């Protein structure tokens, strides 16, 4: 018979603008409540919960709204239940929008943009008999007190909970002849942790223990390969200690997964990998979680292919030789979130910091990518036969700073669609700035948001695109929607459309059905709109132009010229049939001189239907 205990502990780590409020419930019974601010913090709740059975832990957000021009939202970083951490995007988490009634239920998410309840379906393992309120280290001798080797790029250390359950341990002062079940050597030196990951792997295969804790130190090993025998295992750091997995000339892959499903790699540091190699290479590894790691140098950070429903979350990547995160064919429903990526493709210019190819229903959210030689985020298909088709990718709440630094053709956020169909991609609420080019005086195609090579059926909404060479560009696609973005102060054209796509000498379907409306287009620098193609390439209407000198020729279209020729001012542009319903106004930027293009709470565009952009939610969650 189940018993009750008074020391179950639930910790909700959350933040939210404008005093977002939530109640914590267990099985529908209120346990407590919390009110957040802009800084993530832990809300700790203790209660009696029946042990030995599963329960539903519910975070109920209840005061959504606009407060003094600020869009109030609740962002949940994690939920800890008796020491076991759950991410809001884990498979056992759902989001019940509106009333807690089982209707309008979607996959779990960190950002709650509407009133609703984040529900953790926590099985009985979260509520063992004799639970303890705070995670503790098993009663084994303490490890030596030296400072662990290795420091992440920003001076912090990834933190994962110290162990609360059975596990094997690996340590610099370990021995592969020992049991591996102690966190440190015992007093007489007869037992203790293992010395190698390979030994821990072998031990997990022959026992019911599926977790290995790696203590702080430096580990030089020739790569670890996991197969189907290793499904469900976890390799994780130990608390705040920094375990550094060093690559080398003999190890082109630090962790290789082939057939190993639902593996977790968490809280580790990867360094010194070979330029042509991969720190993590996953093939046929569905359910992989790569979280809270630090990756420095080497080649590819993590490559995921044929591995659906994987998660790459909360990591730091610094100067990877190639792509930091590469999601390849067959990795549908993968989540790439809350990663800090600095100077990817440092050795091989490559394609992008984050590259999604041949996988659909992928979510790329809340990442920050800085100093990219080429694209920061790239999504789509490069084959014309559809063999790498990519559909319904969401790119949301990312911050891109300084992309395309070593290229004349690319974008901060870049979509491509050579298979020529409707993609269903969504690019919303991102900020892109500093997208430039190697030689900006030459032949340049460098845009903040770039829909290249027949990208079609995409939605681009609520983004802030400023201080790039070009703003938003559509190249050869159809049925795209570009609406309610802030496109400001780019040195070239703020908006561009071009019919001709002559890749490999092959011409595709004509552009049509592209709607460009409701955007704030600030022309304090550069020009307003550039069209290269017939009038039907796009329907521009009901936009808001600011900082626009109405007497200057800031619009150009060819071959559908204006009365003044290929170039004209706003009056000539509108007389030619473009931008019907568009007006000039002052949108009320908060501080455009400091590159802050968020809108004041009394901006005139709100009364004209412009949606609030949740500026404070763009970028990293923590």
JSON list of N, CA and C in Angstrom, two decimals, residues 581-615:
[
{"chain": "A", "resi": 581, "resn": "UNK", "atom": "N", "xyz": [-2.05, 51.33, -49.91]},
{"chain": "A", "resi": 581, "resn": "UNK", "atom": "CA", "xyz": [-2.39, 51.37, -48.49]},
{"chain": "A", "resi": 581, "resn": "UNK", "atom": "C", "xyz": [-1.21, 51.61, -47.57]},
{"chain": "A", "resi": 582, "resn": "UNK", "atom": "N", "xyz": [0.00, 51.67, -48.09]},
{"chain": "A", "resi": 582, "resn": "UNK", "atom": "CA", "xyz": [1.17, 51.91, -47.25]},
{"chain": "A", "resi": 582, "resn": "UNK", "atom": "C", "xyz": [1.27, 53.38, -46.90]},
{"chain": "A", "resi": 583, "resn": "UNK", "atom": "N", "xyz": [1.83, 53.67, -45.73]},
{"chain": "A", "resi": 583, "resn": "UNK", "atom": "CA", "xyz": [1.90, 55.04, -45.23]},
{"chain": "A", "resi": 583, "resn": "UNK", "atom": "C", "xyz": [3.29, 55.31, -44.68]},
{"chain": "A", "resi": 584, "resn": "UNK", "atom": "N", "xyz": [3.58, 56.58, -44.47]},
{"chain": "A", "resi": 584, "resn": "UNK", "atom": "CA", "xyz": [4.81, 56.96, -43.77]},
{"chain": "A", "resi": 584, "resn": "UNK", "atom": "C", "xyz": [4.42, 57.44, -42.37]},
{"chain": "A", "resi": 585, "resn": "UNK", "atom": "N", "xyz": [5.24, 57.07, -41.39]},
{"chain": "A", "resi": 585, "resn": "UNK", "atom": "CA", "xyz": [4.97, 57.45, -40.00]},
{"chain": "A", "resi": 585, "resn": "UNK", "atom": "C", "xyz": [6.23, 57.27, -39.17]},
{"chain": "A", "resi": 586, "resn": "UNK", "atom": "N", "xyz": [6.17, 57.73, -37.95]},
{"chain": "A", "resi": 586, "resn": "UNK", "atom": "CA", "xyz": [7.21, 57.49, -36.95]},
{"chain": "A", "resi": 586, "resn": "UNK", "atom": "C", "xyz": [6.73, 56.34, -36.07]},
{"chain": "A", "resi": 587, "resn": "UNK", "atom": "N", "xyz": [7.36, 55.15, -36.14]},
{"chain": "A", "resi": 587, "resn": "UNK", "atom": "CA", "xyz": [6.85, 54.00, -35.37]},
{"chain": "A", "resi": 587, "resn": "UNK", "atom": "C", "xyz": [7.17, 54.09, -33.88]},
{"chain": "A", "resi": 588, "resn": "UNK", "atom": "N", "xyz": [8.06, 55.01, -33.48]},
{"chain": "A", "resi": 588, "resn": "UNK", "atom": "CA", "xyz": [8.36, 55.14, -32.06]},
{"chain": "A", "resi": 588, "resn": "UNK", "atom": "C", "xyz": [9.31, 54.07, -31.55]},
{"chain": "A", "resi": 589, "resn": "UNK", "atom": "N", "xyz": [10.47, 53.93, -32.19]},
{"chain": "A", "resi": 589, "resn": "UNK", "atom": "CA", "xyz": [11.48, 53.00, -31.69]},
{"chain": "A", "resi": 589, "resn": "UNK", "atom": "C", "xyz": [11.97, 53.44, -30.30]},
{"chain": "A", "resi": 590, "resn": "UNK", "atom": "N", "xyz": [12.31, 52.49, -29.48]},
{"chain": "A", "resi": 590, "resn": "UNK", "atom": "CA", "xyz": [12.78, 52.82, -28.12]},
{"chain": "A", "resi": 590, "resn": "UNK", "atom": "C", "xyz": [14.08, 53.60, -28.16]},
{"chain": "A", "resi": 591, "resn": "UNK", "atom": "N", "xyz": [15.07, 53.11, -28.94]},
{"chain": "A", "resi": 591, "resn": "UNK", "atom": "CA", "xyz": [16.36, 53.80, -29.03]},
{"chain": "A", "resi": 591, "resn": "UNK", "atom": "C", "xyz": [17.09, 53.32, -30.27]},
{"chain": "A", "resi": 592, "resn": "UNK", "atom": "N", "xyz": [16.67, 53.81, -31.43]},
{"chain": "A", "resi": 592, "resn": "UNK", "atom": "CA", "xyz": [17.27, 53.34, -32.68]},
{"chain": "A", "resi": 592, "resn": "UNK", "atom": "C", "xyz": [18.74, 53.71, -32.77]},
{"chain": "A", "resi": 593, "resn": "UNK", "atom": "N", "xyz": [19.15, 54.80, -32.12]},
{"chain": "A", "resi": 593, "resn": "UNK", "atom": "CA", "xyz": [20.56, 55.19, -32.14]},
{"chain": "A", "resi": 593, "resn": "UNK", "atom": "C", "xyz": [21.46, 54.16, -31.50]},
{"chain": "A", "resi": 594, "resn": "UNK", "atom": "N", "xyz": [20.91, 53.38, -30.57]},
{"chain": "A", "resi": 594, "resn": "UNK", "atom": "CA", "xyz": [21.64, 52.29, -29.92]},
{"chain": "A", "resi": 594, "resn": "UNK", "atom": "C", "xyz": [21.25, 50.94, -30.49]},
{"chain": "A", "resi": 595, "resn": "UNK", "atom": "N", "xyz": [20.69, 50.94, -31.70]},
{"chain": "A", "resi": 595, "resn": "UNK", "atom": "CA", "xyz": [20.28, 49.72, -32.39]},
{"chain": "A", "resi": 595, "resn": "UNK", "atom": "C", "xyz": [19.18, 48.96, -31.63]},
{"chain": "A", "resi": 596, "resn": "UNK", "atom": "N", "xyz": [18.39, 49.69, -30.85]},
{"chain": "A", "resi": 596, "resn": "UNK", "atom": "CA", "xyz": [17.25, 49.08, -30.18]},
{"chain": "A", "resi": 596, "resn": "UNK", "atom": "C", "xyz": [16.00, 49.46, -30.97]},
{"chain": "A", "resi": 597, "resn": "UNK", "atom": "N", "xyz": [15.55, 48.52, -31.80]},
{"chain": "A", "resi": 597, "resn": "UNK", "atom": "CA", "xyz": [14.40, 48.77, -32.66]},
{"chain": "A", "resi": 597, "resn": "UNK", "atom": "C", "xyz": [13.12, 48.17, -32.10]},
{"chain": "A", "resi": 598, "resn": "UNK", "atom": "N", "xyz": [13.09, 47.94, -30.79]},
{"chain": "A", "resi": 598, "resn": "UNK", "atom": "CA", "xyz": [11.81, 47.60, -30.17]},
{"chain": "A", "resi": 598, "resn": "UNK", "atom": "C", "xyz": [10.92, 48.84, -30.15]},
{"chain": "A", "resi": 599, "resn": "UNK", "atom": "N", "xyz": [9.63, 48.63, -30.00]},
{"chain": "A", "resi": 599, "resn": "UNK", "atom": "CA", "xyz": [8.67, 49.71, -30.12]},
{"chain": "A", "resi": 599, "resn": "UNK", "atom": "C", "xyz": [8.22, 50.19, -28.74]},
{"chain": "A", "resi": 600, "resn": "UNK", "atom": "N", "xyz": [8.04, 51.50, -28.62]},
{"chain": "A", "resi": 600, "resn": "UNK", "atom": "CA", "xyz": [7.51, 52.05, -27.39]},
{"chain": "A", "resi": 600, "resn": "UNK", "atom": "C", "xyz": [6.07, 51.59, -27.19]},
{"chain": "A", "resi": 601, "resn": "UNK", "atom": "N", "xyz": [5.62, 51.64, -25.95]},
{"chain": "A", "resi": 601, "resn": "UNK", "atom": "CA", "xyz": [4.29, 51.11, -25.64]},
{"chain": "A", "resi": 601, "resn": "UNK", "atom": "C", "xyz": [3.18, 51.90, -26.32]},
{"chain": "A", "resi": 602, "resn": "UNK", "atom": "N", "xyz": [3.46, 53.16, -26.67]},
{"chain": "A", "resi": 602, "resn": "UNK", "atom": "CA", "xyz": [2.44, 53.98, -27.33]},
{"chain": "A", "resi": 602, "resn": "UNK", "atom": "C", "xyz": [2.68, 54.12, -28.83]},
{"chain": "A", "resi": 603, "resn": "UNK", "atom": "N", "xyz": [3.41, 53.17, -29.42]},
{"chain": "A", "resi": 603, "resn": "UNK", "atom": "CA", "xyz": [3.67, 53.23, -30.86]},
{"chain": "A", "resi": 603, "resn": "UNK", "atom": "C", "xyz": [2.37, 53.31, -31.64]},
{"chain": "A", "resi": 604, "resn": "UNK", "atom": "N", "xyz": [2.36, 54.17, -32.65]},
{"chain": "A", "resi": 604, "resn": "UNK", "atom": "CA", "xyz": [1.16, 54.36, -33.45]},
{"chain": "A", "resi": 604, "resn": "UNK", "atom": "C", "xyz": [0.78, 53.13, -34.27]},
{"chain": "A", "resi": 605, "resn": "UNK", "atom": "N", "xyz": [1.73, 52.21, -34.50]},
{"chain": "A", "resi": 605, "resn": "UNK", "atom": "CA", "xyz": [1.42, 51.06, -35.36]},
{"chain": "A", "resi": 605, "resn": "UNK", "atom": "C", "xyz": [0.51, 50.05, -34.67]},
{"chain": "A", "resi": 606, "resn": "UNK", "atom": "N", "xyz": [0.47, 50.07, -33.33]},
{"chain": "A", "resi": 606, "resn": "UNK", "atom": "CA", "xyz": [-0.39, 49.11, -32.64]},
{"chain": "A", "resi": 606, "resn": "UNK", "atom": "C", "xyz": [-1.86, 49.35, -32.98]},
{"chain": "A", "resi": 607, "resn": "UNK", "atom": "N", "xyz": [-2.25, 50.60, -33.07]},
{"chain": "A", "resi": 607, "resn": "UNK", "atom": "CA", "xyz": [-3.64, 50.92, -33.41]},
{"chain": "A", "resi": 607, "resn": "UNK", "atom": "C", "xyz": [-3.96, 50.55, -34.85]},
{"chain": "A", "resi": 608, "resn": "UNK", "atom": "N", "xyz": [-2.90, 50.33, -35.67]},
{"chain": "A", "resi": 608, "resn": "UNK", "atom": "CA", "xyz": [-3.09, 49.97, -37.07]},
{"chain": "A", "resi": 608, "resn": "UNK", "atom": "C", "xyz": [-2.97, 48.47, -37.31]},
{"chain": "A", "resi": 609, "resn": "UNK", "atom": "N", "xyz": [-2.93, 47.69, -36.20]},
{"chain": "A", "resi": 609, "resn": "UNK", "atom": "CA", "xyz": [-2.97, 46.24, -36.34]},
{"chain": "A", "resi": 609, "resn": "UNK", "atom": "C", "xyz": [-1.66, 45.52, -36.19]},
{"chain": "A", "resi": 610, "resn": "UNK", "atom": "N", "xyz": [-0.57, 46.24, -35.93]},
{"chain": "A", "resi": 610, "resn": "UNK", "atom": "CA", "xyz": [0.74, 45.59, -35.80]},
{"chain": "A", "resi": 610, "resn": "UNK", "atom": "C", "xyz": [0.79, 44.83, -34.48]},
{"chain": "A", "resi": 611, "resn": "UNK", "atom": "N", "xyz": [1.20, 43.56, -34.52]},
{"chain": "A", "resi": 611, "resn": "UNK", "atom": "CA", "xyz": [1.29, 42.73, -33.32]},
{"chain": "A", "resi": 611, "resn": "UNK", "atom": "C", "xyz": [2.53, 43.08, -32.51]},
{"chain": "A", "resi": 612, "resn": "UNK", "atom": "N", "xyz": [2.43, 42.92, -31.18]},
{"chain": "A", "resi": 612, "resn": "UNK", "atom": "CA", "xyz": [3.59, 43.11, -30.32]},
{"chain": "A", "resi": 612, "resn": "UNK", "atom": "C", "xyz": [4.62, 42.02, -30.61]},
{"chain": "A", "resi": 613, "resn": "UNK", "atom": "N", "xyz": [5.88, 42.40, -30.63]},
{"chain": "A", "resi": 613, "resn": "UNK", "atom": "CA", "xyz": [6.98, 41.45, -30.76]},
{"chain": "A", "resi": 613, "resn": "UNK", "atom": "C", "xyz": [7.58, 41.23, -29.37]},
{"chain": "A", "resi": 614, "resn": "UNK", "atom": "N", "xyz": [7.65, 40.00, -28.94]},
{"chain": "A", "resi": 614, "resn": "UNK", "atom": "CA", "xyz": [8.17, 39.69, -27.60]},
{"chain": "A", "resi": 614, "resn": "UNK", "atom": "C", "xyz": [9.69, 39.80, -27.60]},
{"chain": "A", "resi": 615, "resn": "UNK", "atom": "N", "xyz": [10.17, 41.05, -27.65]},
{"chain": "A", "resi": 615, "resn": "UNK", "atom": "CA", "xyz": [11.61, 41.30, -27.80]},
{"chain": "A", "resi": 615, "resn": "UNK", "atom": "C", "xyz": [12.41, 40.67, -26.67]}
]
